[in-house]
PDB file of C-alpha atoms in Angstrom:
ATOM      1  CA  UNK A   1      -4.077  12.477   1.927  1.00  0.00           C
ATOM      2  CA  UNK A   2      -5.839  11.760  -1.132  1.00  0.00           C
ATOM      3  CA  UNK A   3      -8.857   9.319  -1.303  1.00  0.00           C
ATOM      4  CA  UNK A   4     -10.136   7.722  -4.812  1.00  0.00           C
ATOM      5  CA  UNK A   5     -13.695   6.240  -4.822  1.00  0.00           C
ATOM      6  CA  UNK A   6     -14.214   4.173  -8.103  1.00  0.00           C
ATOM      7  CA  UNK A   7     -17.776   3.116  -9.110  1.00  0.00           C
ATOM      8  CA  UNK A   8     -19.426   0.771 -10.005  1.00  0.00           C
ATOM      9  CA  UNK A   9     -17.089  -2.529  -8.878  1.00  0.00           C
ATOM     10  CA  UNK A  10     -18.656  -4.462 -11.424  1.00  0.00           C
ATOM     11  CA  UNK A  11     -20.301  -4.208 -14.818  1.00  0.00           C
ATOM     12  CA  UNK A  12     -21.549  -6.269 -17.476  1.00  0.00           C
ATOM     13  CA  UNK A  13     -22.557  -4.697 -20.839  1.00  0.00           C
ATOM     14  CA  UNK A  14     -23.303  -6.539 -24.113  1.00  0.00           C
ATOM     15  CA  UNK A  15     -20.729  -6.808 -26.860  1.00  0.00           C
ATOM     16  CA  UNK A  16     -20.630  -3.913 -29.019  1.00  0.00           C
ATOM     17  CA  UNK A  17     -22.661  -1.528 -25.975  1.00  0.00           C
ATOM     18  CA  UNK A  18     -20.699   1.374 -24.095  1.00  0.00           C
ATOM     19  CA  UNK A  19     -19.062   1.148 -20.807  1.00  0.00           C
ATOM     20  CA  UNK A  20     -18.477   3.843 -18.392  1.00  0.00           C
ATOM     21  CA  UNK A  21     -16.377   3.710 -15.243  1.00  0.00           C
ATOM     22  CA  UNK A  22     -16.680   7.148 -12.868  1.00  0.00           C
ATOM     23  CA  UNK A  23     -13.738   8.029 -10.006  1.00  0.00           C
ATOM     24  CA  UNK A  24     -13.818  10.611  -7.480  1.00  0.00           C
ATOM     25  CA  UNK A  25     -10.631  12.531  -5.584  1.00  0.00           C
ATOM     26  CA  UNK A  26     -10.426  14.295  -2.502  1.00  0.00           C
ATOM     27  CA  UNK A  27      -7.971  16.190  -3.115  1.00  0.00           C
ATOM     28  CA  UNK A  28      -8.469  19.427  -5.440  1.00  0.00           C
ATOM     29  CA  UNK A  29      -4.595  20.027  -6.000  1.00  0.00           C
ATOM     30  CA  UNK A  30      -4.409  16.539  -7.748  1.00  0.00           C
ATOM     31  CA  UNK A  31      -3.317  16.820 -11.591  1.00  0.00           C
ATOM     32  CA  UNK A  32      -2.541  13.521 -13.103  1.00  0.00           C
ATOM     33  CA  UNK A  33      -5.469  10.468 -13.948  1.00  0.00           C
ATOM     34  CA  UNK A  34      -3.866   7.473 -15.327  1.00  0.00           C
ATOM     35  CA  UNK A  35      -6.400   4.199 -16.036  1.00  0.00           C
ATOM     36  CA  UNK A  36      -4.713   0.773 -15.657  1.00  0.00           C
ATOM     37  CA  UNK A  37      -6.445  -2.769 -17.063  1.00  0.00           C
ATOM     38  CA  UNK A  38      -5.644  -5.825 -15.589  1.00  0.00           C
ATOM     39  CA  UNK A  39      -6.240  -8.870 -17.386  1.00  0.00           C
ATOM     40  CA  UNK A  40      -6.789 -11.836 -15.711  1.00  0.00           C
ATOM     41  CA  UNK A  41      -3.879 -13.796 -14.015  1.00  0.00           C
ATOM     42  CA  UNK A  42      -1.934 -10.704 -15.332  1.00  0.00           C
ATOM     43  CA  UNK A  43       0.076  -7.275 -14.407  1.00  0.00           C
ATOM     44  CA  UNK A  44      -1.979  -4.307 -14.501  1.00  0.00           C
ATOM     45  CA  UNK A  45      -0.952  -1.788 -17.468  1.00  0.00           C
ATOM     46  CA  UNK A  46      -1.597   1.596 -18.475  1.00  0.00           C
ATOM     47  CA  UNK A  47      -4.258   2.014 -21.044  1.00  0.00           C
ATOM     48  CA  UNK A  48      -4.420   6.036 -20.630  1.00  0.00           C
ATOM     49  CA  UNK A  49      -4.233   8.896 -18.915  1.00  0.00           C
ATOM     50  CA  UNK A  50      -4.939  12.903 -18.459  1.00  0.00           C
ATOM     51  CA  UNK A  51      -3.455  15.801 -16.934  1.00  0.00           C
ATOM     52  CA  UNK A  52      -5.353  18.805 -15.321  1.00  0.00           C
ATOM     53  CA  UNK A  53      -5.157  21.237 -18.296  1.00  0.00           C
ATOM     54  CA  UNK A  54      -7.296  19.236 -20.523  1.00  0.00           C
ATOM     55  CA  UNK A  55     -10.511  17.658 -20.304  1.00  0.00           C
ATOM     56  CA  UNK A  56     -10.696  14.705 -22.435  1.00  0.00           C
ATOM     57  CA  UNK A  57      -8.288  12.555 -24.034  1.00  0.00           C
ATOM     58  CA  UNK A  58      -9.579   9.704 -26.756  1.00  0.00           C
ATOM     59  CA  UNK A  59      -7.397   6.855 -28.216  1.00  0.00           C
ATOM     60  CA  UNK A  60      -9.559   4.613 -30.245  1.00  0.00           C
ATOM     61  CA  UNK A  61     -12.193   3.358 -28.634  1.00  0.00           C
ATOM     62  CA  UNK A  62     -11.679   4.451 -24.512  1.00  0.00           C
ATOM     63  CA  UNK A  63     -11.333   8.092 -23.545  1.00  0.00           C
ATOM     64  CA  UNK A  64     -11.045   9.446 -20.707  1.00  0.00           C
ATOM     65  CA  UNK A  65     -12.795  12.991 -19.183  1.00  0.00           C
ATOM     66  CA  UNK A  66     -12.088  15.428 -16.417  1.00  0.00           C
ATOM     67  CA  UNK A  67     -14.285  17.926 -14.475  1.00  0.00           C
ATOM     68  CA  UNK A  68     -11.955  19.417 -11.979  1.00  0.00           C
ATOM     69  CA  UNK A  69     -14.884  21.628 -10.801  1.00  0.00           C
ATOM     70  CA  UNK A  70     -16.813  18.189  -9.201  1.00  0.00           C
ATOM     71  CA  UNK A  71     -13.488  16.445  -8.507  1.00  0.00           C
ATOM     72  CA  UNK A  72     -14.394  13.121 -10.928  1.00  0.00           C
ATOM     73  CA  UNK A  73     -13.061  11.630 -14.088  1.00  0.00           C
ATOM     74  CA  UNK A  74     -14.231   8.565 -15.794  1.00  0.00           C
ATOM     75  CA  UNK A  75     -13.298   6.102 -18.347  1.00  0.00           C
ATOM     76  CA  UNK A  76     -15.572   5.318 -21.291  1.00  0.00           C
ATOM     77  CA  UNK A  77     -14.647   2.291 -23.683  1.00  0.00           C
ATOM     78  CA  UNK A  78     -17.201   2.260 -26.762  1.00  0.00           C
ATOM     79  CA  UNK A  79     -18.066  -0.573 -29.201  1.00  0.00           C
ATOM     80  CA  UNK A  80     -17.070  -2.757 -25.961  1.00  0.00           C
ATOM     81  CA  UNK A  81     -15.222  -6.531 -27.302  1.00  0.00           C
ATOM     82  CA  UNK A  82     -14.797  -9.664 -25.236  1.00  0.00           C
ATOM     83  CA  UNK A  83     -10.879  -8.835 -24.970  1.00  0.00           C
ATOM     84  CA  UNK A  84     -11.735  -5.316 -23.207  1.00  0.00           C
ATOM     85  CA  UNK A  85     -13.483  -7.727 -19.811  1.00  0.00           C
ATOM     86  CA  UNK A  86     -11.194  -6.777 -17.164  1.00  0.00           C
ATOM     87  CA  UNK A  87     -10.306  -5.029 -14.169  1.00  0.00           C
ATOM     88  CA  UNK A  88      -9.779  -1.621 -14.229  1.00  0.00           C
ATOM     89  CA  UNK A  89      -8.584   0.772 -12.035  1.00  0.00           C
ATOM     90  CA  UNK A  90      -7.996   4.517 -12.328  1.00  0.00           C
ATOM     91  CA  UNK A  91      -5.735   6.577  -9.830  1.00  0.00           C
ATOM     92  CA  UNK A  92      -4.551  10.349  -9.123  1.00  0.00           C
ATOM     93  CA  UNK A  93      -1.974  12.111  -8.084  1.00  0.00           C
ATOM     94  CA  UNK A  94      -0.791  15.773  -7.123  1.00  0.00           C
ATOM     95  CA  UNK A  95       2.083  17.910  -7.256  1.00  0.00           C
ATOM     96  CA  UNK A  96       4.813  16.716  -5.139  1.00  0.00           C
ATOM     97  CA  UNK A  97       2.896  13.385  -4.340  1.00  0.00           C
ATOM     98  CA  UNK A  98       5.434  10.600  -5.522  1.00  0.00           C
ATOM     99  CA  UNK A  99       3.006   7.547  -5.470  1.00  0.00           C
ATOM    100  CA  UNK A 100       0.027   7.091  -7.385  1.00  0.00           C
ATOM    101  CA  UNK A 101      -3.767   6.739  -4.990  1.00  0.00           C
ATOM    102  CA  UNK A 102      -5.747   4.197  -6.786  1.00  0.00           C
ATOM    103  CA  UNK A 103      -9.780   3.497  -6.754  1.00  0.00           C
ATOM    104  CA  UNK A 104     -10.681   0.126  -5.825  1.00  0.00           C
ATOM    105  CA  UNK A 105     -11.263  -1.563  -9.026  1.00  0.00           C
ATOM    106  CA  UNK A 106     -13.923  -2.387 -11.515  1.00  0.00           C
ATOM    107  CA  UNK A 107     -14.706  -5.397 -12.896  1.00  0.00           C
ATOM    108  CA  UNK A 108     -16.070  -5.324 -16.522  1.00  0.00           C
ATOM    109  CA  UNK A 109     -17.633  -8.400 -18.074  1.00  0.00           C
ATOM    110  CA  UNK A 110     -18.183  -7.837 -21.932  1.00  0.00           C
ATOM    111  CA  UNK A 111     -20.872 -10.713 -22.757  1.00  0.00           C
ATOM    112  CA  UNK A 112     -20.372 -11.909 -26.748  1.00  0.00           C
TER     113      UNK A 112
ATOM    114  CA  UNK B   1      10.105  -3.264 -23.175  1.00  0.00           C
ATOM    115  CA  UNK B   2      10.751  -2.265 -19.406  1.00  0.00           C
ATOM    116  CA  UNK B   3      10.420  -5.202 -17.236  1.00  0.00           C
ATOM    117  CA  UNK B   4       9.868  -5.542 -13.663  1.00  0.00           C
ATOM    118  CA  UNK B   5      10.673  -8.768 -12.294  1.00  0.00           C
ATOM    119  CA  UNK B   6       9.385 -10.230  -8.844  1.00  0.00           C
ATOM    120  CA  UNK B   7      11.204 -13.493  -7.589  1.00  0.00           C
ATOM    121  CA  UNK B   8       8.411 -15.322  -6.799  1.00  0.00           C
ATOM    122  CA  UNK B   9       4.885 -16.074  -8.012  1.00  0.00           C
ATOM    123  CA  UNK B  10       3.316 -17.983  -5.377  1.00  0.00           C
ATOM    124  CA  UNK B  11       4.578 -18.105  -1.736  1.00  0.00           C
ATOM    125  CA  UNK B  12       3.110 -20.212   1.014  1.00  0.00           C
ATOM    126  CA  UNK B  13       4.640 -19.260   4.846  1.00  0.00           C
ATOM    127  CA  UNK B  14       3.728 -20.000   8.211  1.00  0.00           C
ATOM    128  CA  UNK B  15       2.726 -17.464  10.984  1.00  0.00           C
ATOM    129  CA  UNK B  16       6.054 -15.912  12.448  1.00  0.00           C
ATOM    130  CA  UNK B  17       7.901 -16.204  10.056  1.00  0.00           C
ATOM    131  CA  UNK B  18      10.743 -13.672   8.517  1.00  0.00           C
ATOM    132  CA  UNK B  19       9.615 -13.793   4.467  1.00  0.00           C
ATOM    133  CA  UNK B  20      11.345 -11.220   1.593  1.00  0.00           C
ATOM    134  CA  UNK B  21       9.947 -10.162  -1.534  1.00  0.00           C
ATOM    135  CA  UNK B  22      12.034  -9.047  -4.088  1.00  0.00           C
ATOM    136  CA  UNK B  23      11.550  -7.145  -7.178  1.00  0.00           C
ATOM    137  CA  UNK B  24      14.280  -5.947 -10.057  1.00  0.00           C
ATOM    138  CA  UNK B  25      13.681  -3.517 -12.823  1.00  0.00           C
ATOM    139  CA  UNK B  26      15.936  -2.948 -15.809  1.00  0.00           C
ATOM    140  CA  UNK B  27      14.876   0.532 -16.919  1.00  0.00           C
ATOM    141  CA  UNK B  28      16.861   2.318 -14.084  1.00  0.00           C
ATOM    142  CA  UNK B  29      14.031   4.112 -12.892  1.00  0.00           C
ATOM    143  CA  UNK B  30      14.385   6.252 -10.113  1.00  0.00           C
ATOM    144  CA  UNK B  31      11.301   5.514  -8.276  1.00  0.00           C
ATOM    145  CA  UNK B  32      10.161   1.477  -7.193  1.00  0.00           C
ATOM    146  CA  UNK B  33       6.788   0.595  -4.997  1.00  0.00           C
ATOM    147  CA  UNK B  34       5.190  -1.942  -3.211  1.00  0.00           C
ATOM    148  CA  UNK B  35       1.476  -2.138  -3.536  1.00  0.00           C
ATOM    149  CA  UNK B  36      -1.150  -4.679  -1.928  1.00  0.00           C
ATOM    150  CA  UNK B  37      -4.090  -5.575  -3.680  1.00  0.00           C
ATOM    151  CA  UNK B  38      -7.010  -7.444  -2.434  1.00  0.00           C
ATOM    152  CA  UNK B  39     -10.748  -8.067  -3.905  1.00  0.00           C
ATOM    153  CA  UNK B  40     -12.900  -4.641  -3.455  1.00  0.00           C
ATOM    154  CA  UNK B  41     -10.062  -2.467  -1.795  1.00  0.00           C
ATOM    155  CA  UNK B  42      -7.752  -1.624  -4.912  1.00  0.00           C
ATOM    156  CA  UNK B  43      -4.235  -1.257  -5.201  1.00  0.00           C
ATOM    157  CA  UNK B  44      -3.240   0.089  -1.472  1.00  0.00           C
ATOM    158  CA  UNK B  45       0.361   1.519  -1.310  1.00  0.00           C
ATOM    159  CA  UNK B  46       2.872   0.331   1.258  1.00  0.00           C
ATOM    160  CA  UNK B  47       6.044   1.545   0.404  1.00  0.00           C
ATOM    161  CA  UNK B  48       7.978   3.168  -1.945  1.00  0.00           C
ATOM    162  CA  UNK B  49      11.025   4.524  -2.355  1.00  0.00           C
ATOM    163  CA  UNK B  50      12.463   7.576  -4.955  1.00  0.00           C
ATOM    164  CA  UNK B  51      16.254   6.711  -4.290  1.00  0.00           C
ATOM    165  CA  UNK B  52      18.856   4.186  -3.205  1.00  0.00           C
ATOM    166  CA  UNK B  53      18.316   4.082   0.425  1.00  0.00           C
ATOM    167  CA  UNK B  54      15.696   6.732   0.711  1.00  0.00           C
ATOM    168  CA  UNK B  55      11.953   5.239   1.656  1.00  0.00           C
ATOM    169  CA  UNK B  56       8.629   6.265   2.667  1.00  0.00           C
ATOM    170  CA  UNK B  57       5.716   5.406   4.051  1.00  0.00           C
ATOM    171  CA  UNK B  58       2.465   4.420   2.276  1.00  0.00           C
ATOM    172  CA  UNK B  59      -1.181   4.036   3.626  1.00  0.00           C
ATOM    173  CA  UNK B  60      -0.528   0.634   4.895  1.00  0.00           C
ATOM    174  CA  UNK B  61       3.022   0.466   6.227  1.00  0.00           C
ATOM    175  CA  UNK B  62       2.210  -1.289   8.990  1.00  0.00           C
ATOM    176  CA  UNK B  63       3.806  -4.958  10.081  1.00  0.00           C
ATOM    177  CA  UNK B  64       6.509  -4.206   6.698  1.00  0.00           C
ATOM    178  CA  UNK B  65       9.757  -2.987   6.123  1.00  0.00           C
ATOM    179  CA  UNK B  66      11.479  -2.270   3.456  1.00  0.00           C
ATOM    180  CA  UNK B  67      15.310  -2.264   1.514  1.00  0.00           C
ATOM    181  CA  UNK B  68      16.541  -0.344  -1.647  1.00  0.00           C
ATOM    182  CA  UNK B  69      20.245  -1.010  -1.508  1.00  0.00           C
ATOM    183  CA  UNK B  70      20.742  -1.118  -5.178  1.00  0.00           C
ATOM    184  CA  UNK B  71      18.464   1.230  -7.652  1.00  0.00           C
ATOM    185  CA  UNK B  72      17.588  -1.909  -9.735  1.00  0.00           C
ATOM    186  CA  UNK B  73      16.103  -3.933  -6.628  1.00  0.00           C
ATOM    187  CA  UNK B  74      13.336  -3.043  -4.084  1.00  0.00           C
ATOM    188  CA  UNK B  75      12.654  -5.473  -1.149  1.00  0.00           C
ATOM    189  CA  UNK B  76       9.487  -5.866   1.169  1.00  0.00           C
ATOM    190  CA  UNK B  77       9.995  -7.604   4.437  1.00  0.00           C
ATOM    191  CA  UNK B  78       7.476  -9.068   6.427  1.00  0.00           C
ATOM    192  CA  UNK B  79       9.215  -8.937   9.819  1.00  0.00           C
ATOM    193  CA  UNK B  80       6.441 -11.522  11.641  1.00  0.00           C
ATOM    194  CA  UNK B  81       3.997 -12.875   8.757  1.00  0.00           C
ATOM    195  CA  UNK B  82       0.484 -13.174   9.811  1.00  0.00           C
ATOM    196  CA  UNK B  83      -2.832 -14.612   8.481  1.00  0.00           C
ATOM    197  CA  UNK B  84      -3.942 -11.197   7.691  1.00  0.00           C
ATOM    198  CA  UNK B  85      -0.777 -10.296   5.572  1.00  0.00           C
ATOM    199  CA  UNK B  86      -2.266 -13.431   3.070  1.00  0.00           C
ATOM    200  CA  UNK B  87      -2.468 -11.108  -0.325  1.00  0.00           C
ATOM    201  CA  UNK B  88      -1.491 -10.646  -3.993  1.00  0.00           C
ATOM    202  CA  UNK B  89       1.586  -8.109  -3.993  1.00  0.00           C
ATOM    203  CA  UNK B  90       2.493  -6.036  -6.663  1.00  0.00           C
ATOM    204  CA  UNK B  91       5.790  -4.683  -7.283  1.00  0.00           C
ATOM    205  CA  UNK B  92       6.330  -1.573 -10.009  1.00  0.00           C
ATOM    206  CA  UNK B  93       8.274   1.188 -10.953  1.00  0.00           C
ATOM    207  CA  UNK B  94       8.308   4.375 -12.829  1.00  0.00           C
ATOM    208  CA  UNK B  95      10.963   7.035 -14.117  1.00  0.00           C
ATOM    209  CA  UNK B  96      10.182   9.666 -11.954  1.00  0.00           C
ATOM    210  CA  UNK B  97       6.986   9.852  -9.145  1.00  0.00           C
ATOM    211  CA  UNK B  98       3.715   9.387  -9.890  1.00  0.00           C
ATOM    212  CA  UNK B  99       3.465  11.453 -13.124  1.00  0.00           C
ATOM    213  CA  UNK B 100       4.922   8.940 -15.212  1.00  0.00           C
ATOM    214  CA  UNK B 101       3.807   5.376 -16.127  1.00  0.00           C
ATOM    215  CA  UNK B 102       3.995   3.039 -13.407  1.00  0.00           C
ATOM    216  CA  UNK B 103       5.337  -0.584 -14.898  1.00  0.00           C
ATOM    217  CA  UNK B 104       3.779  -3.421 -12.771  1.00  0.00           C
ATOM    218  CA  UNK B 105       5.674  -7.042 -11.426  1.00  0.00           C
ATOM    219  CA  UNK B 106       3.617 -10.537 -12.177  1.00  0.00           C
ATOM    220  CA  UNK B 107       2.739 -10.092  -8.748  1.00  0.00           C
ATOM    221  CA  UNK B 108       3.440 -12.351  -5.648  1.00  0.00           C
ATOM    222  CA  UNK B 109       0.336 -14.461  -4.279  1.00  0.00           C
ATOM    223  CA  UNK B 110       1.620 -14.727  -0.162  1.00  0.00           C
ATOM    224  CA  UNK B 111      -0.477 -17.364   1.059  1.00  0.00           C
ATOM    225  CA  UNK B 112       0.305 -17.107   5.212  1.00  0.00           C
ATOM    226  CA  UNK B 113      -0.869 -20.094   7.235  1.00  0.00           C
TER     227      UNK B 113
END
């Protein structure tokens, strides 16, 4: 089955500094990377995803990128606020796989 | 707004005992999980189910059952709670598989003494 290593668990960057969260799959047939934030005390959400056939995706201030080649994607979050501390967790999938694998979280402390 | 419900926020049981979750969602998805999460391991998956009486088997299935006798609800069943089944469970569900948003529960904090 597919396996998900997420790195690093936690990470504490300055207000207004750049955050980057890296994943890993196992599987090479997997095709869909959603990220999800969880707020404290809250339900974890979907902030964004990407499919196979592109390589980066941007909304705002995260993005996300893909390199299928070395099986990783990561999440990058710029001009980081004290509302963006969370945990966040990305995930894959492939074809004909009907639940989501996800990493095993990572914390991210934005200091004001 | 698609909303996943989960009956309880906080549960407190003893060792042995027979204890239900339940979850509801109003978007009439097809698809409904059951996911543990606990500090430094993720979101582990340990069952879902893609149709009204049809279930399978996550990574962690073991020590749960599960019911989906009505698309809208999704039931996990701890058949003999133990200590080590103390966890946060999350409840979602999404239109169709894993390609498509996943909409989380509040979550259920099972406290098993």
């Amino acid at each position: 089955g597919e396996n998900v290593e997420q790195h690093p668990s936690t990470l504490s960057v300055q207000e207004g500094d750049s955050a980057v969260i890296k994943c890993t799959y196992s599987d090479s047939a997997s095709n869909y990377f959603p990220w999800y934030k969880q707020e404290l005390g809250k339900r974890p959400q979907l902030i964004i995803d990407i499919r196979s056939n592109v390589g980066e995706k941007k909304d705002q201030r995260i993005a996300v990128t893909l390199n299928k080649t070395a099986k990783h994607f990561s999440l990058h979050i710029t001009e980081t606020q004290p509302e963006d501390s969370a945990v966040y967790f990305c995930a894959a999938s492939s074809p004909g796989r009907r639940a989501l694998t996800f990493g095993s979280g990572t914390r991210l402390q934005v200091q004001p | 707004d698609v909303k996943v419900t989960q009956s309880s926020r906080y549960l407190v049981k003893r060792t042995g005992e027979k204890v239900f979750l339940e979850c509801v969602q109003d978007m009439d998805h097809e698809n409904m999980f059951w996911y543990r999460q606990d500090p430094g391991l993720g979101l582990r998956l340990i069952y879902f189910s893609y149709d009204v009486k049809m279930k399978e088997k996550g990574d962690i299935p073991e020590g749960y059952s599960v019911s989906r006798e009505k698309k809208e609800r999704f039931s996990l069943i701890l058949e003999s709670a133990s200590t080590n089944q103390t966890s946060m469970y999350l409840c979602a569900s999404s239109l169709w598989g894993a390609h498509t948003e996943a909409f989380f529960g509040q979550g259920t904090r099972l406290t098993v003494v």
